[in-house]
PDB file of C-alpha atoms in Angstrom:
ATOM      1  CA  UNK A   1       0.000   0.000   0.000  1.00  0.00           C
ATOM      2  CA  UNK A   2       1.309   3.500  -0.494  1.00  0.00           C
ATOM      3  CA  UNK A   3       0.508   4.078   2.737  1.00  0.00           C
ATOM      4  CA  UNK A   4       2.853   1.860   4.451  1.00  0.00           C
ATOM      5  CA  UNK A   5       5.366   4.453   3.148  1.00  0.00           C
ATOM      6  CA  UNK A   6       3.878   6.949   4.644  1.00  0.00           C
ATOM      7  CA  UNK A   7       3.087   5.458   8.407  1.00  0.00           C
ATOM      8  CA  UNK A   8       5.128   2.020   8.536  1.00  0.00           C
ATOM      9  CA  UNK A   9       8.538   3.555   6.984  1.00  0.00           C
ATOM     10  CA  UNK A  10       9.756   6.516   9.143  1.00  0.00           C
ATOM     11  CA  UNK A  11      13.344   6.801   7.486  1.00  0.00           C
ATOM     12  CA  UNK A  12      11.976   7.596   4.092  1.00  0.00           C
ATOM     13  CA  UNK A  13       8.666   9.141   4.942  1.00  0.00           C
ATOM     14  CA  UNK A  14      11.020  11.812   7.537  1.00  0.00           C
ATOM     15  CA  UNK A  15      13.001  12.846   4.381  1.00  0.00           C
ATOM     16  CA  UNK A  16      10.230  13.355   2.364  1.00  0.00           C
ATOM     17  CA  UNK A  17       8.484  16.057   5.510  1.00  0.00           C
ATOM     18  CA  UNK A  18      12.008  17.213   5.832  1.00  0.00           C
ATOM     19  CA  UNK A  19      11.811  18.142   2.149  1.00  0.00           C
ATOM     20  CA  UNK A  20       8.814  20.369   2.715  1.00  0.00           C
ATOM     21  CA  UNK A  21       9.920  22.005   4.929  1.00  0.00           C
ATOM     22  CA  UNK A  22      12.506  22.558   2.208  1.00  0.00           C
ATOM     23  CA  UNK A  23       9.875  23.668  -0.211  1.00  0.00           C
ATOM     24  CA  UNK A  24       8.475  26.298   1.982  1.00  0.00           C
ATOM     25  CA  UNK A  25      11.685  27.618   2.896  1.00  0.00           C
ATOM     26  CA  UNK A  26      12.333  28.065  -0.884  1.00  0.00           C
ATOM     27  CA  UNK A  27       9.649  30.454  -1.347  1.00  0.00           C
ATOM     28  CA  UNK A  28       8.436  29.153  -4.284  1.00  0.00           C
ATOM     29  CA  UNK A  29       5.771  27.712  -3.231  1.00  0.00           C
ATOM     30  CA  UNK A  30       2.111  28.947  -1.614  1.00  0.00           C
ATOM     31  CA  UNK A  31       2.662  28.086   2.326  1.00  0.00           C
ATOM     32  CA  UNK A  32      -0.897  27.413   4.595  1.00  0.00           C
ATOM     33  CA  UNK A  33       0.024  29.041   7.534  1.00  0.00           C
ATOM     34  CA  UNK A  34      -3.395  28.743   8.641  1.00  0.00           C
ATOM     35  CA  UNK A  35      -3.533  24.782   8.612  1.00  0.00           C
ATOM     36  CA  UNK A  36       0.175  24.023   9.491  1.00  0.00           C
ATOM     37  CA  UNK A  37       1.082  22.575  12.740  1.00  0.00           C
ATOM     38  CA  UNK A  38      -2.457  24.182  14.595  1.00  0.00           C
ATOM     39  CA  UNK A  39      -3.319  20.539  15.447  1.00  0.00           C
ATOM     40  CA  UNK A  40       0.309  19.422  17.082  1.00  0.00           C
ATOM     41  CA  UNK A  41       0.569  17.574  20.011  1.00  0.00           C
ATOM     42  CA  UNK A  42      -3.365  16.882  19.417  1.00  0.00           C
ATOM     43  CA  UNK A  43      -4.598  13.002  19.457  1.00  0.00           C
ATOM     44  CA  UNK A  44      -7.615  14.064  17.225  1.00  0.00           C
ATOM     45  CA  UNK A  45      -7.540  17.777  15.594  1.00  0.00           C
ATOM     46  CA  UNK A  46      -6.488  17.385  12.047  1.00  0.00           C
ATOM     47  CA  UNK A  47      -2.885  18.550  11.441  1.00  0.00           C
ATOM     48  CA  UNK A  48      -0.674  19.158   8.595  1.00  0.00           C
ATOM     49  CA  UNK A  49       1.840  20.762   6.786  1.00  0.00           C
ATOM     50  CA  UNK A  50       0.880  21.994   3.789  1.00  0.00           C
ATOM     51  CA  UNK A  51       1.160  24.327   0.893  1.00  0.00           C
ATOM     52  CA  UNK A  52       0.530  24.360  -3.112  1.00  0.00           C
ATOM     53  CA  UNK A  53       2.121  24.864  -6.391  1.00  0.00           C
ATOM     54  CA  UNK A  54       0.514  27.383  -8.577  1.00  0.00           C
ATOM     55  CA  UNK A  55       2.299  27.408 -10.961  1.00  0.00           C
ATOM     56  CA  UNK A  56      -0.208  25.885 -13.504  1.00  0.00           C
ATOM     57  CA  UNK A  57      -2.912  28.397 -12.400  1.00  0.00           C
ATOM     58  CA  UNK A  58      -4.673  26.271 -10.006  1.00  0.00           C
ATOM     59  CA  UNK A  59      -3.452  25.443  -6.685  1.00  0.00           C
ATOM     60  CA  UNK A  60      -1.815  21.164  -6.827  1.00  0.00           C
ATOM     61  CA  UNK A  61      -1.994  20.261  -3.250  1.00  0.00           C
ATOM     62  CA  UNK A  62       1.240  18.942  -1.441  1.00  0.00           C
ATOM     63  CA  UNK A  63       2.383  18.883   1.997  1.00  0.00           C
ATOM     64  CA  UNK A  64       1.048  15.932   4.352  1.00  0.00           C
ATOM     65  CA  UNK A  65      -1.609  15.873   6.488  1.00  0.00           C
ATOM     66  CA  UNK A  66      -3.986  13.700   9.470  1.00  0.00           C
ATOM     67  CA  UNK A  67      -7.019  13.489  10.492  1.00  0.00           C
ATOM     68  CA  UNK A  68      -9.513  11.413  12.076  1.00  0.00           C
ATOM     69  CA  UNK A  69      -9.112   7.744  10.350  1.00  0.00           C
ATOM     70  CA  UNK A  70      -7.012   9.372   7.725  1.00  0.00           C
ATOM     71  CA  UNK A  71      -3.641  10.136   6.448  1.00  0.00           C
ATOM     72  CA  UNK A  72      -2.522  12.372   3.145  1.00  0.00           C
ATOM     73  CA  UNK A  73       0.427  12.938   1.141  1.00  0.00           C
ATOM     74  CA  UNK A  74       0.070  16.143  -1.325  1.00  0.00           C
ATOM     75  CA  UNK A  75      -3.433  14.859  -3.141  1.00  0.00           C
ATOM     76  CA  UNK A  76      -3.521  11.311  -2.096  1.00  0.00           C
ATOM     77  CA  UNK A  77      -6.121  10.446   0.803  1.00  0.00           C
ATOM     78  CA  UNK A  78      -5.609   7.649   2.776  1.00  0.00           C
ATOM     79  CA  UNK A  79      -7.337   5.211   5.302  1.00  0.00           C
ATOM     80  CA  UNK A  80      -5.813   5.286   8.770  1.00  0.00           C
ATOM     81  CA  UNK A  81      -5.787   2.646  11.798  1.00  0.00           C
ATOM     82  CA  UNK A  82      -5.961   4.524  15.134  1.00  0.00           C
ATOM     83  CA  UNK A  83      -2.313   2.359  15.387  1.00  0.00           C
ATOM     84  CA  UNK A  84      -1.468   4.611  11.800  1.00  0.00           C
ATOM     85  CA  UNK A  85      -2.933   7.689  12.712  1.00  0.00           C
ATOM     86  CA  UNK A  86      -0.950   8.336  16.074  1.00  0.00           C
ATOM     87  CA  UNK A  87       1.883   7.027  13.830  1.00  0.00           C
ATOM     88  CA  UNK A  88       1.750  10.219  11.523  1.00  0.00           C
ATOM     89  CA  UNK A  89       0.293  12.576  14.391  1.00  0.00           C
ATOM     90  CA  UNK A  90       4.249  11.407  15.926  1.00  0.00           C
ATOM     91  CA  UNK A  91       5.840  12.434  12.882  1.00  0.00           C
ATOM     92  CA  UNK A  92       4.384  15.737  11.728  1.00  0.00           C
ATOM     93  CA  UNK A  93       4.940  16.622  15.760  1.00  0.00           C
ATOM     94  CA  UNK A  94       8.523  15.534  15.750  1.00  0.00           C
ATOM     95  CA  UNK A  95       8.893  17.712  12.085  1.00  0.00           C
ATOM     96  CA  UNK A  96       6.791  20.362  13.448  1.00  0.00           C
ATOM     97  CA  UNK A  97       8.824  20.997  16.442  1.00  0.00           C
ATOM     98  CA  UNK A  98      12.136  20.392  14.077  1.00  0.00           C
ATOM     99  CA  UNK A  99      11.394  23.038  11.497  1.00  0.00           C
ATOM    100  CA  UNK A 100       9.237  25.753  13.603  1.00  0.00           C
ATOM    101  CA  UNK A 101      11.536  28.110  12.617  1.00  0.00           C
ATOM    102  CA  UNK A 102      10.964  27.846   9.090  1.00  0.00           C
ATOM    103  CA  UNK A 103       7.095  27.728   9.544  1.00  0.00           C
ATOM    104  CA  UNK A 104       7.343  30.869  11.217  1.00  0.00           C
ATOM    105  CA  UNK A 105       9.356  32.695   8.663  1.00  0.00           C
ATOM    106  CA  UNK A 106       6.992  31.655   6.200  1.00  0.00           C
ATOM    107  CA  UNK A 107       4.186  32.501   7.889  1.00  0.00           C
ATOM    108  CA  UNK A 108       5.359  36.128   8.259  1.00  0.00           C
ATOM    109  CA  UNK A 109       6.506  36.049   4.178  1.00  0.00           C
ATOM    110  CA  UNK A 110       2.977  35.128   3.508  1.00  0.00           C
ATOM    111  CA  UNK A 111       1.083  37.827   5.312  1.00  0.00           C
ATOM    112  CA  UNK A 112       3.837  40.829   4.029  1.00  0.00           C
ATOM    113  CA  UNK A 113       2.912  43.077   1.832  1.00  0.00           C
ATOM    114  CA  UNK A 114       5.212  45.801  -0.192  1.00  0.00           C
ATOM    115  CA  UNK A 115       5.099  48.929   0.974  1.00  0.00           C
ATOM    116  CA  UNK A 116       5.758  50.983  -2.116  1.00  0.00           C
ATOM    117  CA  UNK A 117       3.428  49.511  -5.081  1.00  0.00           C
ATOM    118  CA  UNK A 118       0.740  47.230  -5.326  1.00  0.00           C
ATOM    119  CA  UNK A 119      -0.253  45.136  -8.880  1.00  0.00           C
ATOM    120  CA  UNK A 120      -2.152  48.260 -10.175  1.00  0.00           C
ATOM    121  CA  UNK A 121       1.047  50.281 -10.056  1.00  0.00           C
ATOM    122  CA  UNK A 122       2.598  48.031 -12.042  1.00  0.00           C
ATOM    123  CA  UNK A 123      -0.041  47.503 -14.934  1.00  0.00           C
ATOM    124  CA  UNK A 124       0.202  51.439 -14.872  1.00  0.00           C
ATOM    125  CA  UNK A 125       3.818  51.350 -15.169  1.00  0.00           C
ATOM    126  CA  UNK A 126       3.377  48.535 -18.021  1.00  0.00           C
ATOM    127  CA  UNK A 127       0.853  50.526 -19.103  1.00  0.00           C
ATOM    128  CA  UNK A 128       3.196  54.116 -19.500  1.00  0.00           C
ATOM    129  CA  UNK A 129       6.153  51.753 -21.062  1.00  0.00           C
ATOM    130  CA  UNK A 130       4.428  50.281 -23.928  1.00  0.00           C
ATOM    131  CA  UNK A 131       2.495  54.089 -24.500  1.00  0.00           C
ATOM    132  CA  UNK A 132       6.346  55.086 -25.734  1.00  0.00           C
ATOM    133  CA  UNK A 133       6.167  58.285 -23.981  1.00  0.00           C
ATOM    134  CA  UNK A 134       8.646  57.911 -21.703  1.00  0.00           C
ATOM    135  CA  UNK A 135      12.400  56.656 -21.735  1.00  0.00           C
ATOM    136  CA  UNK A 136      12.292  52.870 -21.198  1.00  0.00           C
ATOM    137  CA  UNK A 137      15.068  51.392 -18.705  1.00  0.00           C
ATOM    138  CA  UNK A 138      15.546  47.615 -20.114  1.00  0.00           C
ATOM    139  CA  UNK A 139      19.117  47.485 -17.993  1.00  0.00           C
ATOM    140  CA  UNK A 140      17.397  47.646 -14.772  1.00  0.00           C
ATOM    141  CA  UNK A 141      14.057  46.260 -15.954  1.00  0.00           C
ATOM    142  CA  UNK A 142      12.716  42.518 -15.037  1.00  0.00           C
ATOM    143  CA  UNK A 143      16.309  41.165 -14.453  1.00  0.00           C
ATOM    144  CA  UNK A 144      15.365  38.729 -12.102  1.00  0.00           C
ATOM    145  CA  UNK A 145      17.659  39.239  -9.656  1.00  0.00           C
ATOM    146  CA  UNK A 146      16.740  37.726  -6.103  1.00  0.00           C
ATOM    147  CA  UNK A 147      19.044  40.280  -4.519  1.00  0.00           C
ATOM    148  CA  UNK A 148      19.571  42.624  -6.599  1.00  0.00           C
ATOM    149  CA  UNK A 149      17.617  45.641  -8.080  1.00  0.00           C
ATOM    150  CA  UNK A 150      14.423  44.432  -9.988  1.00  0.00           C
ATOM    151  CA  UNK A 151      11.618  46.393 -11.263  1.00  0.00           C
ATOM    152  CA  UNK A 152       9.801  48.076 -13.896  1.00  0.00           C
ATOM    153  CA  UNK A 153      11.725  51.206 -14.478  1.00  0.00           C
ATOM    154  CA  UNK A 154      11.758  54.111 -17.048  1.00  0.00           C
ATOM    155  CA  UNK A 155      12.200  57.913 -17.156  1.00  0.00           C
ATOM    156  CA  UNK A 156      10.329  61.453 -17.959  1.00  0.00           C
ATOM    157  CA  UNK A 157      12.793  62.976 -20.048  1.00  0.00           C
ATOM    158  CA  UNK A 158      10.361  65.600 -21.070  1.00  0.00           C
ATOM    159  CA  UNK A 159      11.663  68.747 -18.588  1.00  0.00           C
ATOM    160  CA  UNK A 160      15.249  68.054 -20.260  1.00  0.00           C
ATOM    161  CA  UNK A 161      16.590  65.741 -16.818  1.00  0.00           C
ATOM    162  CA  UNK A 162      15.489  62.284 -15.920  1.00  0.00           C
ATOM    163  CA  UNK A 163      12.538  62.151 -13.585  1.00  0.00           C
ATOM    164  CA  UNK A 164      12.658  58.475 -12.336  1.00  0.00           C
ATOM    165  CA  UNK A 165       9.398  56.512 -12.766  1.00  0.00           C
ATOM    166  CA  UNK A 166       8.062  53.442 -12.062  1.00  0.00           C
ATOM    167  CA  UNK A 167       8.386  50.444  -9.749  1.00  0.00           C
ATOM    168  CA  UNK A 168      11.692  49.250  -8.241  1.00  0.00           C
ATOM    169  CA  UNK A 169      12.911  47.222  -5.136  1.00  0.00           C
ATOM    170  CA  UNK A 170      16.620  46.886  -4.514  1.00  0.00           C
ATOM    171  CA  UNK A 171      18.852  44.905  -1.293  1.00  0.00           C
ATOM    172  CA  UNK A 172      17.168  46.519   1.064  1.00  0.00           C
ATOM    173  CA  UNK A 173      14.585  49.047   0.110  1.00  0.00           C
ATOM    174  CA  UNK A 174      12.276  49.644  -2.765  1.00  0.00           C
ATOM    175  CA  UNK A 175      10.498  52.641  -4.896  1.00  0.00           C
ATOM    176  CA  UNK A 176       7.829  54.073  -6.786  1.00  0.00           C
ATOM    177  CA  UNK A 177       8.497  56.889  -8.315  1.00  0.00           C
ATOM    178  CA  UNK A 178      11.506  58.658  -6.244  1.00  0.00           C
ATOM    179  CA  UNK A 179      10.158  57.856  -3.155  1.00  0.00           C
ATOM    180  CA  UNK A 180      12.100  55.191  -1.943  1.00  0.00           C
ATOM    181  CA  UNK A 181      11.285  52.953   1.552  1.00  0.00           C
ATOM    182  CA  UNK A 182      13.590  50.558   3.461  1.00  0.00           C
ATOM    183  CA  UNK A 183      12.419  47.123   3.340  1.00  0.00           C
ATOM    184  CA  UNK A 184      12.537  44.239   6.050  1.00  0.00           C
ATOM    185  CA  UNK A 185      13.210  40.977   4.630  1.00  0.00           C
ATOM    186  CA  UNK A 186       9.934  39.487   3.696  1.00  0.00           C
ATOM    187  CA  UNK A 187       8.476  43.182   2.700  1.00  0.00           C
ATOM    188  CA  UNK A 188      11.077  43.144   0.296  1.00  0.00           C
ATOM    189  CA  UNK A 189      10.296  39.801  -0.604  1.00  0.00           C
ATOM    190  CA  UNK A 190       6.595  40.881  -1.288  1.00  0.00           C
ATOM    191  CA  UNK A 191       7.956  43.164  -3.471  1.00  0.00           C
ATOM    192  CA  UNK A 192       9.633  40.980  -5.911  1.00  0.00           C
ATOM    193  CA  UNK A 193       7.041  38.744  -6.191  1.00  0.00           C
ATOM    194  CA  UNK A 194       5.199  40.878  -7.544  1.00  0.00           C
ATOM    195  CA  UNK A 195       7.566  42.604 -10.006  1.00  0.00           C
ATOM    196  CA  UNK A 196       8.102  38.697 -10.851  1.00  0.00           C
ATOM    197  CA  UNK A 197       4.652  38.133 -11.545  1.00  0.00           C
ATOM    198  CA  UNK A 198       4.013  41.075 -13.746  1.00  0.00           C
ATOM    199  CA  UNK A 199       7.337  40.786 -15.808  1.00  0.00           C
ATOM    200  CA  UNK A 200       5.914  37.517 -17.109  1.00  0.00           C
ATOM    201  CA  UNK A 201       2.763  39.318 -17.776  1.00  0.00           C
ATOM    202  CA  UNK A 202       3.625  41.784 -19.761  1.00  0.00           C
ATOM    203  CA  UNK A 203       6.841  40.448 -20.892  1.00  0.00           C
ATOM    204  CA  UNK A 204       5.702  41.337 -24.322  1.00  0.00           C
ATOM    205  CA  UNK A 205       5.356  44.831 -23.858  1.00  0.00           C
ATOM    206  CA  UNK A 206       8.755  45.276 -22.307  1.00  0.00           C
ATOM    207  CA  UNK A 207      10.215  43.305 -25.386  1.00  0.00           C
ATOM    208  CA  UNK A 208       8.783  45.877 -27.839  1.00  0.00           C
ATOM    209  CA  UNK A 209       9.929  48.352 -26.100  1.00  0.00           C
ATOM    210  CA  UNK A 210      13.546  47.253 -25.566  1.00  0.00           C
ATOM    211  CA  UNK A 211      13.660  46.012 -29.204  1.00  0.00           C
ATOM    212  CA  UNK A 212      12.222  49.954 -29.964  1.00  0.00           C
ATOM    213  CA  UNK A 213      15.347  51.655 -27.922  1.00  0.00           C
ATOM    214  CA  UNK A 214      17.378  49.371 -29.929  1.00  0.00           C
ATOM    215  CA  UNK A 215      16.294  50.372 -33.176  1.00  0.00           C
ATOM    216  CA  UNK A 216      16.679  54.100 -32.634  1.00  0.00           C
TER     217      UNK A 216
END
């Protein structure tokens, strides 16, 4: 049974909870704060650790997971002995405890926000590139840095001196406009996932744009 892996295997079945903890601590997954580890040291509240990938535009479940008379490893459900069930209550406790660090850190990624722009400032921004009034910044533009400086950047070159416009976070702070803001680590965080989100979006407008500077 698959689920002999899962219960009656503890080597394996502890790599595979140490590996999402792993997967949360990446960031590139959606983490369930919410759900993860509320039911520890519980002999009956369901408990889990759990998150999704996204990726394909719908949420695939992963993460593991007990309940009453059941077990579950990312979207596979599972029947449960009471001798089973305490058997994966013991390990997600023993992971929970193990990686509450990382759960933590998560949880506080997952409820930041970015303090300079939100995702309508940067469809406006995407917006004022492709409108090829302004002076378009592909250097500095969607480089996908993790570290780095990131954004959606361009100028007003109008007065006769650069304004600076748009949407930027660098190591430690980030802008809109000029007005730039120190970041904490999972503000700035926020922050490039969204610039990350809306540089696939509207990846095609900042391609005709770069390939215009290059023809001029």
């Amino acid at each position: 049974w698959p689920k002999l892996q899962f219960v009656l295997h503890p080597p394996p079945h502890l790599q595979h909870l140490d590996k999402a903890s792993t997967d949360i601590a990446s960031g590139s997954y959606t983490f369930y704060p919410e759900t993860t580890c509320k039911g520890k040291d519980s002999a009956s509240a369901t408990n889990s650790i759990t998150y999704t990938n996204d990726e394909m535009g719908y949420p695939a479940m992963l993460g593991y997971e007990v309940t009453t008379g059941e077990c579950r490893k990312s979207d596979m459900i599972f029947m449960a002995s009471a001798p089973e069930e305490a058997a994966c209550r013991s390990l997600l406790n023993d992971k929970c405890t193990e990686h509450s660090s990382v759960f933590a850190a998560a949880a506080a990624a997952a409820s930041a926000t970015c303090p300079c722009f939100d995702t309508e400032d940067l469809d406006k921004a995407a917006e004022d590139v492709a409108s090829g009034s302004y002076t378009f910044r592909s250097a500095t533009t969607c480089t996908g840095s993790d570290s780095g400086s990131t954004g959606i950047v361009y100028t007003n070159d109008s007065t006769g001196y650069s304004i600076m416009m748009g949407c930027e976070v660098r190591a430690n702070s980030c802008r809109k406009s000029d007005m730039f803001r120190e970041t904490s680590a999972s503000e700035n965080s926020a922050c490039r996932s969204l610039i990350t989100s809306k540089c696939v979006e509207h990846s095609s407008i900042f391609a005709a744009a770069a390939a215009a500077n290059t023809n001029e």
